Amino acid sequence: MAEVSRLAYRIRPKDPGAHLFEVTLTIAEPDPAGQVIEWPSWIPGSYVIREFAKHVVAIHAEADDRAVSLDKLDKSRWRTGPVSEPLTIVAEIFAWDDSVRGAHLDTTHAYFNGPAVFPSVAGQEDAPCDVRIEPPPEPYGQDWRVATSMRRKNAEPYGFGTYEASDYAELIDHPVEIGELAIGEFDVRGIPHAIAIRSHVRTDMARICHDLKTVCEQHMALLGPPADLDRYLFLLYAPGSGYGGLEHRWSSSLTCARENLPLRGEQGVSNGYRTFLGLVSHEYFHLWNVKRMKPAVFTPYDLAREGYTGLLWVFEGVTSYYDDLALVRSGLIRTDSYLELLGQTISRVLRGAGRLRQSLADSSFDTWTKFYKPDDNFSNAVVSYYAKGSLVGLALDLKLRVETDGRVSLDDVMRECWRRWGERDEGMPEDGFETVAAEVSGIALGDFFDAAVRGTGDLPLPALLASHGVEYHLRPATGRADKGGKPAGKDDKAVAWLGATLEDKNGKFVFSAVANGSPAERAGIAPGDAVVALDRLALTAANSDRRLRAYRDGDVLELVVFRGDELVTTSVELALPPEDTCFLTLAADAGDVAESRRNGWLQIDRS
Ligand SMILES: [Zn+2]
């Protein structure tokens, strides 16, 4: 086989004030008839069409110092004129997306994901790539460092210079953060790991490294280190508020609120720090589940169009199950804290009528237009394959433990899936997970999966949790801030139910979601209505709990709203709040069998 030609990319923060990167691509052996280049339409891990090429604001081609013609073929592709020498493409890219999925450049830092900046070269997708990462123009970048999991070719650690990737798919799987960074390093089973934090953060880096290592080791113990995992990097952006993550093979990009990070000297795991550890745990588990083991339709990814699979509940939902489970199994959080998180997840699912309309498999399949494009009817029509998927992971785990007398658990199913598809880099067929679960356990699971994955009924969690010594309780919500997971406080009264979410939008209080079958819906309230008064008094996001506690179900009140610029007056009959808020407790007299099952599940060592 002839040696493939190398593609040389170069990227520089050309104009931080205008948020423009310049990307240069030199193709040593272009297609003589005219070279096609293409930007992806989506980024793996975030299942929505983003059309990255729309951020290209200028582009031209040259060869041997002469201009080469460049025709745009469609929304994402260009083709050069015939060319016989090495070809260079130069593009300017607008970068003002401060999420983990795009590219962002200003005078304080530079961040990019490959799909947002690097085009692929038609016919040379398998060719190795060099990337020269250059500093911004002066006066910017004096103390900037480069954090990426891309292999260094000719660059100091955390330095500007040349990096390399073995092909295009790998090239765009290494996000890059450049700026003033706080960096912590640790190792997991001898594999170097690091975390690089952007923005003004004062935190206990030693503690973060210690706790991240604990989480990573927990996941390593389950599935073992992948053969090609020789390094791993967490990129973290910690602004005043925000939350999100995107997984990669050798790294992940995370966003979480600054105040979620622990200060030096702080003890205990705050709710915010627990959220951060859960996020880290989630993205790290993905390095097995979805980055190496993935649905067959993603092997390889077709980034020009949507990839349809019913399996995202396995890759996102089961990952969501293991993210918090790893925290309790590793001892970072206690059992009561874990049960609180589970109760919150159950509450999230119960509060959306969408779970009665859409199956998990359909939620996965339609993610491109529904889950990732939420509209006003979202909670009535869509179920989250993250939240419900994690509960199906829980239900399956507990069911396997009960029905095999503790011989088989979800851990065994994941290990076999990993052995069969992950280690071999082969795609999981659509029925693969269910087949392996049945084979490994030797029990018939068809009815379970039909109901849990393809049906819309509620899961048999109360009985399954009881078999593990955990009691399942439901109660009404006690207010807007009530996320569930805990019993109501003794002074917390249930709030009479309106069934519409009130949000503060620039000082106006607007109904954003109206639940099917709710008093608000029966009264004709619609998403977007701005409330003027309820029972002749102002209703705000801040006072709505207290206002509604003053009434009882059955009370009929005048409700006045603006719909656009028209005043609408209606009457609403308040109802009893639904019992949609869950909390879990340890059963006092569960018995030895249930208790030992519970200890096996949470890996609590009683010796
Ligand atoms: Zn995920």
XYZ file of C-alpha atoms and ligand atoms in Angstrom:
608
model
C 0.000 0.000 0.000
C 1.330 3.412 -0.906
C 2.058 5.686 2.008
C -0.847 8.076 2.494
C -0.047 11.722 2.070
C -0.053 13.892 5.156
C -2.507 16.709 5.594
C -1.108 19.800 7.257
C -3.584 21.950 9.176
C -2.660 25.196 10.869
C -4.905 27.196 13.181
C -4.317 30.594 14.732
C -6.493 32.980 16.731
C -6.151 35.600 14.019
C -8.358 38.336 15.446
C -9.527 37.682 19.029
C -11.497 40.949 19.113
C -13.498 39.924 16.035
C -13.660 36.267 17.215
C -11.976 34.988 14.055
C -9.776 31.938 13.726
C -7.728 31.438 10.585
C -7.452 27.826 9.474
C -5.017 26.792 6.763
C -5.038 23.328 5.221
C -2.287 22.142 2.899
C -3.012 18.994 0.898
C 0.187 17.456 -0.508
C -1.588 15.344 -3.111
C -4.953 16.871 -3.956
C -7.418 15.301 -6.373
C -6.046 16.580 -9.750
C -9.574 16.891 -11.146
C -10.578 19.250 -8.305
C -10.451 18.696 -4.571
C -13.630 18.581 -2.481
C -13.492 19.713 1.152
C -16.330 19.523 3.649
C -17.268 20.683 7.164
C -19.325 18.296 9.329
C -22.999 19.044 9.938
C -22.893 17.723 13.519
C -20.462 16.806 16.249
C -20.441 13.270 17.694
C -22.105 13.126 21.098
C -24.498 16.008 20.421
C -27.239 14.725 18.185
C -28.502 17.754 16.341
C -27.615 19.260 12.964
C -25.440 22.319 13.631
C -24.132 23.123 10.126
C -20.627 24.151 11.173
C -19.808 25.492 7.683
C -22.139 28.417 8.301
C -19.399 29.959 10.470
C -16.951 30.134 7.547
C -16.850 33.850 6.726
C -14.102 33.825 4.082
C -12.374 31.077 2.125
C -9.962 30.815 -0.774
C -7.601 28.282 -2.351
C -4.087 28.647 -3.728
C -1.343 26.465 -5.227
C 2.224 27.444 -6.031
C 1.361 31.032 -4.973
C -1.415 31.228 -7.543
C -5.117 31.456 -6.810
C -7.128 28.332 -7.504
C -10.858 28.581 -8.157
C -13.178 27.388 -5.422
C -16.867 26.581 -6.036
C -19.391 26.029 -3.291
C -21.282 22.783 -3.942
C -23.806 22.909 -1.120
C -24.189 24.089 2.497
C -21.055 22.236 3.684
C -18.828 21.484 0.661
C -16.489 23.317 -1.708
C -14.561 22.049 -4.759
C -11.401 23.572 -6.164
C -10.532 23.792 -9.830
C -8.091 21.224 -11.309
C -4.735 21.357 -9.529
C -1.431 19.514 -9.980
C 0.667 20.926 -7.098
C 0.167 20.884 -3.338
C -3.009 22.794 -2.572
C -3.639 25.224 0.271
C -7.079 26.227 1.542
C -7.366 29.279 3.818
C -10.548 29.922 5.793
C -11.632 32.425 8.402
C -14.052 31.090 10.966
C -16.273 33.043 13.310
C -16.056 31.547 16.804
C -18.570 32.765 19.353
C -20.177 29.602 20.738
C -19.275 29.231 24.393
C -20.683 25.694 24.701
C -18.711 22.442 24.777
C -19.778 21.777 21.162
C -18.422 24.661 19.139
C -15.600 27.181 18.981
C -15.074 30.347 21.001
C -12.450 33.057 20.735
C -12.010 36.358 22.503
C -9.197 38.360 24.031
C -9.104 36.089 27.121
C -8.907 32.610 25.576
C -9.421 30.379 22.542
C -11.360 27.109 22.445
C -12.342 24.885 19.575
C -13.755 21.527 18.639
C -12.392 20.099 15.387
C -15.740 19.887 13.556
C -16.214 23.644 14.010
C -12.909 24.583 12.404
C -11.305 21.776 10.361
C -12.726 20.626 7.004
C -12.257 17.044 5.838
C -10.559 16.232 2.536
C -12.684 14.010 0.303
C -10.881 10.756 -0.435
C -8.235 11.363 2.264
C -10.316 10.907 5.418
C -7.927 8.155 6.557
C -4.748 10.163 6.011
C -2.705 11.216 9.057
C -2.962 14.888 9.971
C -0.568 17.443 11.456
C -1.968 20.478 13.233
C 0.122 23.517 13.949
C -1.472 25.487 16.789
C -0.214 29.086 16.809
C -0.490 31.838 19.442
C -2.699 34.918 19.013
C -1.206 38.221 17.841
C 0.339 40.457 20.490
C -0.565 41.790 22.980
C -2.753 38.761 23.635
C -1.675 35.340 24.797
C 1.344 36.221 26.940
C 0.489 33.573 29.540
C -1.643 31.316 27.409
C -1.073 27.581 27.424
C -2.525 24.850 25.186
C -4.509 21.967 26.680
C -5.527 19.116 24.399
C -5.329 15.339 24.322
C -3.952 15.475 20.770
C -0.505 13.845 20.499
C 2.363 16.335 20.593
C 4.668 16.120 17.566
C 6.754 19.212 17.920
C 5.517 21.121 20.948
C 6.401 21.373 24.612
C 3.824 20.056 27.091
C 0.924 22.560 27.127
C 2.775 24.549 24.445
C 2.043 26.014 21.027
C 3.487 23.978 18.165
C 2.667 20.933 16.069
C 0.324 18.157 17.133
C -0.784 15.073 15.194
C -3.720 12.748 14.680
C -3.869 9.463 12.811
C -6.888 10.405 10.676
C -9.672 12.958 10.332
C -12.004 11.203 12.784
C -9.304 11.411 15.446
C -8.366 14.981 14.489
C -11.855 16.247 15.323
C -12.085 14.228 18.552
C -9.597 16.394 20.471
C -11.070 19.685 21.691
C -8.426 22.349 22.382
C -8.467 24.977 25.143
C -5.933 27.809 24.977
C -5.643 30.448 27.662
C -4.546 31.030 31.231
C -5.151 27.616 32.690
C -4.982 25.980 36.098
C -3.694 22.456 35.544
C -3.739 19.436 37.852
C -2.219 16.068 37.032
C -2.700 12.563 38.414
C -2.459 9.014 37.165
C -4.912 6.148 36.999
C -3.362 2.675 36.734
C -0.191 4.299 35.472
C -2.016 6.226 32.737
C -1.387 10.003 32.925
C -4.542 12.047 33.513
C -4.931 15.824 33.785
C -7.538 18.509 34.328
C -7.166 21.986 32.817
C -9.465 24.683 34.186
C -10.180 27.912 32.336
C -11.293 31.201 33.892
C -10.832 32.814 37.269
C -11.109 29.886 39.607
C -9.766 29.500 43.101
C -10.253 25.918 44.099
C -8.691 22.999 45.923
C -6.886 21.421 42.970
C -5.289 18.699 45.113
C -8.690 17.574 46.316
C -10.166 17.669 42.808
C -7.307 15.496 41.504
C -7.737 13.065 44.391
C -11.496 12.767 43.865
C -11.288 12.527 40.058
C -8.744 9.748 40.434
C -11.169 7.935 42.752
C -13.992 8.197 40.181
C -11.753 7.131 37.289
C -10.437 4.119 39.208
C -13.995 3.043 39.975
C -14.862 2.962 36.262
C -11.533 1.304 35.381
C -12.370 -1.466 37.855
C -15.604 -2.157 36.003
C -14.474 -2.330 32.372
C -10.663 -2.213 32.442
C -8.413 0.246 30.608
C -8.957 0.292 26.814
C -5.833 -0.787 24.930
C -5.365 2.633 23.289
C -6.008 4.724 26.401
C -2.530 6.103 27.074
C -3.651 9.559 28.352
C -6.785 11.403 29.399
C -7.638 15.076 29.823
C -10.607 16.864 31.411
C -11.108 20.388 30.005
C -13.206 22.438 32.400
C -14.792 25.856 31.960
C -16.231 27.159 35.241
C -18.285 30.330 34.644
C -20.780 31.866 37.087
C -23.475 29.492 35.943
C -23.856 26.731 33.379
C -23.738 22.978 33.017
C -22.792 20.612 30.222
C -20.308 18.099 28.947
C -19.154 16.401 25.774
C -17.266 13.139 25.662
C -14.256 12.224 23.539
C -11.973 9.189 23.323
C -9.042 10.722 25.203
C -10.686 13.737 26.800
C -13.906 15.495 27.665
C -15.063 19.111 27.713
C -17.009 20.142 30.794
C -18.875 23.258 31.879
C -20.021 23.669 35.455
C -20.710 26.576 37.780
C -17.641 28.009 39.507
C -19.282 27.712 42.912
C -19.634 23.942 42.429
C -15.887 23.562 42.856
C -14.536 23.074 46.398
C -12.527 25.796 48.084
C -9.332 24.967 49.944
C -10.101 23.743 53.423
C -13.730 22.944 52.638
C -14.885 19.577 53.938
C -17.720 17.345 52.845
C -19.421 17.049 49.464
C -21.780 19.978 48.806
C -24.695 19.484 46.428
C -22.833 21.560 43.852
C -19.645 19.522 44.134
C -21.711 16.336 43.890
C -23.134 17.706 40.616
C -19.602 18.356 39.341
C -18.378 14.887 40.336
C -21.429 13.340 38.643
C -20.602 15.235 35.437
C -16.978 14.091 35.503
C -18.079 10.532 36.183
C -20.583 10.650 33.310
C -18.133 11.895 30.684
C -15.389 9.518 31.800
C -17.684 6.475 31.569
C -18.367 7.536 27.976
C -14.765 6.787 27.045
C -15.988 3.181 26.995
C -19.716 3.603 26.434
C -20.242 5.551 23.171
C -16.681 6.584 22.301
C -15.276 3.090 21.792
C -18.389 0.941 22.021
C -21.109 2.557 19.925
C -24.208 1.862 17.857
C -23.471 0.220 14.496
C -24.927 3.271 12.725
C -22.079 5.377 14.215
C -19.386 2.999 12.960
C -18.181 5.105 11.280
C -20.051 8.365 11.869
C -21.661 9.997 8.845
C -21.322 13.634 9.861
C -23.132 14.945 6.775
C -26.540 13.752 7.981
C -28.493 12.409 10.948
C -27.687 8.921 12.237
C -30.795 7.134 13.479
C -30.593 4.671 16.367
C -32.943 3.479 19.083
C -29.969 2.777 21.346
C -29.129 6.170 22.828
C -30.844 5.071 26.045
C -28.044 2.485 26.398
C -25.284 4.970 25.646
C -26.676 7.995 27.509
C -29.132 6.387 29.929
C -26.915 3.566 31.185
C -24.038 6.065 31.385
C -26.304 8.300 33.486
C -27.042 5.317 35.738
C -23.366 4.569 36.291
C -22.321 8.208 36.777
C -23.904 8.641 40.222
C -23.608 4.936 41.087
C -19.818 5.220 40.786
C -19.847 8.048 43.354
C -21.508 5.915 46.026
C -19.618 2.738 45.108
C -16.297 4.547 45.418
C -17.282 6.066 48.779
C -17.235 9.696 47.552
C -20.884 10.103 48.579
C -22.951 8.227 51.138
C -25.921 5.952 50.515
C -28.496 8.564 51.617
C -26.967 11.084 49.205
C -27.176 8.539 46.370
C -30.811 7.734 47.190
C -31.549 11.465 47.097
C -30.114 11.660 43.561
C -32.150 8.626 42.467
C -35.308 10.164 43.947
C -34.636 13.359 41.983
C -34.223 11.436 38.728
C -37.453 9.511 39.338
C -39.243 12.816 40.074
C -37.918 14.352 36.847
C -39.353 11.481 34.827
C -42.699 11.370 36.683
C -43.267 15.089 36.232
C -43.341 14.895 32.437
C -46.465 13.515 30.781
C -44.215 12.901 27.762
C -43.237 9.584 29.370
C -46.808 8.377 28.677
C -46.598 9.423 25.011
C -43.101 8.579 23.817
C -41.086 5.405 24.333
C -37.412 5.426 25.156
C -36.524 3.890 21.782
C -38.529 6.597 19.987
C -36.963 9.347 22.097
C -33.567 8.088 20.983
C -34.534 7.732 17.324
C -36.146 11.180 17.141
C -33.525 13.008 19.216
C -32.459 15.060 16.179
C -35.796 16.872 15.991
C -37.290 16.414 19.454
C -34.973 15.949 22.460
C -32.359 18.313 21.015
C -34.946 20.775 19.688
C -37.289 21.251 22.612
C -40.422 23.256 21.913
C -43.237 24.494 24.169
C -44.860 21.058 24.197
C -41.650 19.231 25.176
C -42.694 17.971 28.597
C -46.026 16.692 27.270
C -44.527 14.867 24.305
C -40.922 13.862 24.973
C -39.268 11.579 27.521
C -35.572 12.006 28.266
C -33.473 9.020 27.253
C -30.971 10.223 29.847
C -33.309 10.255 32.860
C -35.665 7.415 31.947
C -32.772 5.518 30.370
C -30.886 5.639 33.665
C -33.982 4.304 35.448
C -34.235 1.434 32.972
C -30.563 0.730 33.735
C -31.440 0.702 37.439
C -34.520 -1.490 36.947
C -32.598 -3.959 34.790
C -29.714 -4.100 37.252
C -31.996 -4.811 40.222
C -34.097 -7.303 38.248
C -31.037 -9.276 37.159
C -29.702 -9.344 40.739
C -33.021 -10.624 42.109
C -33.775 -13.171 39.408
C -30.270 -14.681 39.279
C -29.802 -14.671 43.066
C -27.011 -12.146 42.737
C -25.105 -14.186 40.143
C -25.534 -11.651 37.318
C -25.880 -7.868 37.325
C -25.800 -5.017 34.827
C -22.021 -4.938 35.411
C -21.757 -8.368 33.758
C -23.918 -7.238 30.832
C -21.718 -4.162 30.306
C -18.533 -6.245 30.513
C -19.830 -8.681 27.892
C -20.988 -5.850 25.595
C -17.551 -4.255 25.990
C -15.795 -7.542 25.189
C -18.009 -8.205 22.173
C -18.070 -4.727 20.557
C -15.986 -2.203 22.480
C -12.678 -4.045 22.550
C -13.064 -4.988 18.894
C -14.123 -1.521 17.774
C -17.226 -2.970 16.158
C -20.670 -1.355 16.165
C -23.396 -2.667 18.456
C -26.398 -3.872 16.434
C -29.769 -2.387 17.374
C -30.777 -5.573 19.238
C -27.283 -6.168 20.644
C -27.706 -4.928 24.186
C -30.945 -6.812 24.787
C -29.505 -10.000 23.304
C -26.438 -9.855 25.544
C -28.531 -9.130 28.658
C -30.628 -12.255 27.982
C -27.604 -14.414 27.128
C -25.503 -13.379 30.116
C -28.338 -13.777 32.618
C -30.091 -16.767 31.047
C -33.461 -15.207 31.782
C -36.172 -14.118 29.360
C -36.163 -10.316 29.205
C -38.352 -9.731 26.133
C -41.367 -8.543 28.100
C -39.214 -6.313 30.291
C -37.569 -4.551 27.323
C -40.854 -4.328 25.389
C -42.416 -2.506 28.324
C -39.424 -0.445 29.478
C -37.869 0.519 26.134
C -40.693 0.290 23.596
C -43.617 0.920 25.952
C -44.786 4.007 27.808
C -45.902 2.563 31.149
C -44.160 3.315 34.415
C -41.275 1.068 35.474
C -41.689 -1.511 38.278
C -39.267 0.394 40.485
C -41.163 0.260 43.815
C -41.027 -3.567 43.943
C -37.474 -3.819 42.601
C -36.179 -1.277 45.118
C -38.091 -3.008 47.936
C -36.297 -6.251 47.053
C -33.075 -4.340 47.794
C -34.274 -2.888 51.077
C -35.190 0.541 49.701
C -38.661 2.046 50.159
C -40.230 4.160 47.415
C -42.446 7.083 48.441
C -44.442 9.626 46.454
C -45.752 12.997 47.608
C -46.908 16.266 46.022
C -44.347 18.953 45.247
C -44.011 21.687 47.834
C -42.910 24.457 45.491
C -40.914 25.511 42.470
C -37.544 24.648 44.031
C -38.625 21.155 45.129
C -36.549 18.712 43.060
C -37.626 15.667 45.062
C -35.328 13.103 46.617
C -36.236 14.117 50.178
C -39.334 13.940 52.351
C -41.228 17.220 52.682
C -40.053 19.345 55.601
C -42.519 19.554 58.459
C -43.492 23.119 57.546
C -43.613 22.461 53.792
C -47.198 22.430 52.596
C -48.193 21.179 49.182
C -49.002 23.942 46.719
C -52.425 24.051 44.997
C -51.863 23.026 41.401
C -51.999 25.307 38.380
C -49.967 23.050 36.088
C -47.986 25.716 34.251
C -44.374 26.761 34.719
C -43.840 30.448 35.403
C -40.565 32.012 34.299
C -39.045 35.433 34.764
C -38.330 36.808 31.281
C -36.756 40.241 31.547
C -39.061 41.215 34.349
C -42.199 39.737 32.743
C -43.618 36.554 34.223
C -44.387 34.169 31.417
C -45.931 30.696 31.369
C -43.406 28.504 29.561
C -44.879 25.006 29.710
C -48.496 24.033 30.256
C -49.080 20.458 31.378
C -51.658 18.340 29.549
C -54.779 17.930 31.655
C -53.801 20.717 34.047
C -56.023 23.495 35.411
C -54.023 26.017 33.375
C -54.640 24.096 30.160
C -58.376 23.786 30.912
C -58.462 27.542 31.485
C -56.939 28.133 28.053
C -53.535 29.328 29.249
C -50.877 28.919 26.542
C -47.074 28.922 26.536
C -45.846 32.495 26.186
C -48.772 34.086 28.050
C -47.483 36.850 30.327
C -49.376 36.860 33.600
C -50.890 40.132 34.788
C -52.811 38.983 37.864
C -54.257 35.973 39.644
C -57.243 36.740 41.833
C -56.583 40.464 41.265
C -53.025 40.366 42.646
C -49.702 40.205 40.857
C -48.279 36.705 40.382
C -44.498 36.393 40.055
C -42.028 33.548 39.912
C -40.878 34.543 43.374
C -44.292 34.771 45.059
C -46.187 32.013 43.221
C -45.554 29.260 45.831
C -46.781 31.443 48.661
C -49.707 32.826 46.676
C -50.925 29.370 45.656
C -50.600 27.990 49.190
C -53.342 30.420 50.196
C -55.914 28.484 48.139
C -57.379 24.996 48.076
C -58.180 22.649 45.254
C -61.557 23.525 43.763
C -61.124 27.282 44.252
C -62.027 29.171 41.060
C -59.907 32.281 40.445
C -59.746 34.994 37.843
C -56.529 34.832 35.836
C -55.522 37.695 33.555
C -52.714 37.383 31.007
C -51.328 39.189 27.993
C -51.150 37.000 24.891
C -49.024 39.159 22.654
C -50.551 42.612 23.140
C -54.096 41.345 23.817
C -55.485 41.056 27.300
C -57.132 37.688 28.022
C -59.251 37.125 31.116
C -60.121 33.591 32.121
C -61.046 31.631 35.215
C -59.005 28.761 36.509
C -60.134 26.024 38.875
C -57.191 24.934 41.026
C -56.642 21.207 41.552
C -54.914 18.912 44.016
C -51.244 18.677 43.130
C -50.205 15.351 41.559
C -48.101 12.960 43.611
C -45.165 13.193 41.252
C -42.327 13.791 43.681
C -40.315 10.771 44.780
C -38.023 10.077 47.701
C -36.380 6.838 48.763
C -35.499 5.594 52.225
C -33.676 2.588 53.620
C -36.208 0.035 54.863
C -35.808 -0.376 58.619
C -36.613 -4.104 58.641
C -35.595 -5.159 55.144
C -34.258 -8.552 56.218
C -30.862 -10.129 55.585
C -31.532 -11.105 51.979
C -32.605 -7.629 50.885
C -29.809 -6.032 52.849
C -27.140 -8.204 51.340
C -28.561 -7.527 47.858
C -28.382 -3.814 48.600
C -24.788 -4.057 49.772
C -23.898 -5.995 46.629
C -25.579 -3.410 44.409
C -23.940 -0.390 46.076
C -20.715 -2.309 46.778
C -20.903 -1.583 50.465
C -18.380 -3.790 52.215
C -19.721 -4.963 55.564
C -16.603 -6.891 56.568
Zn -23.598 11.645 28.038
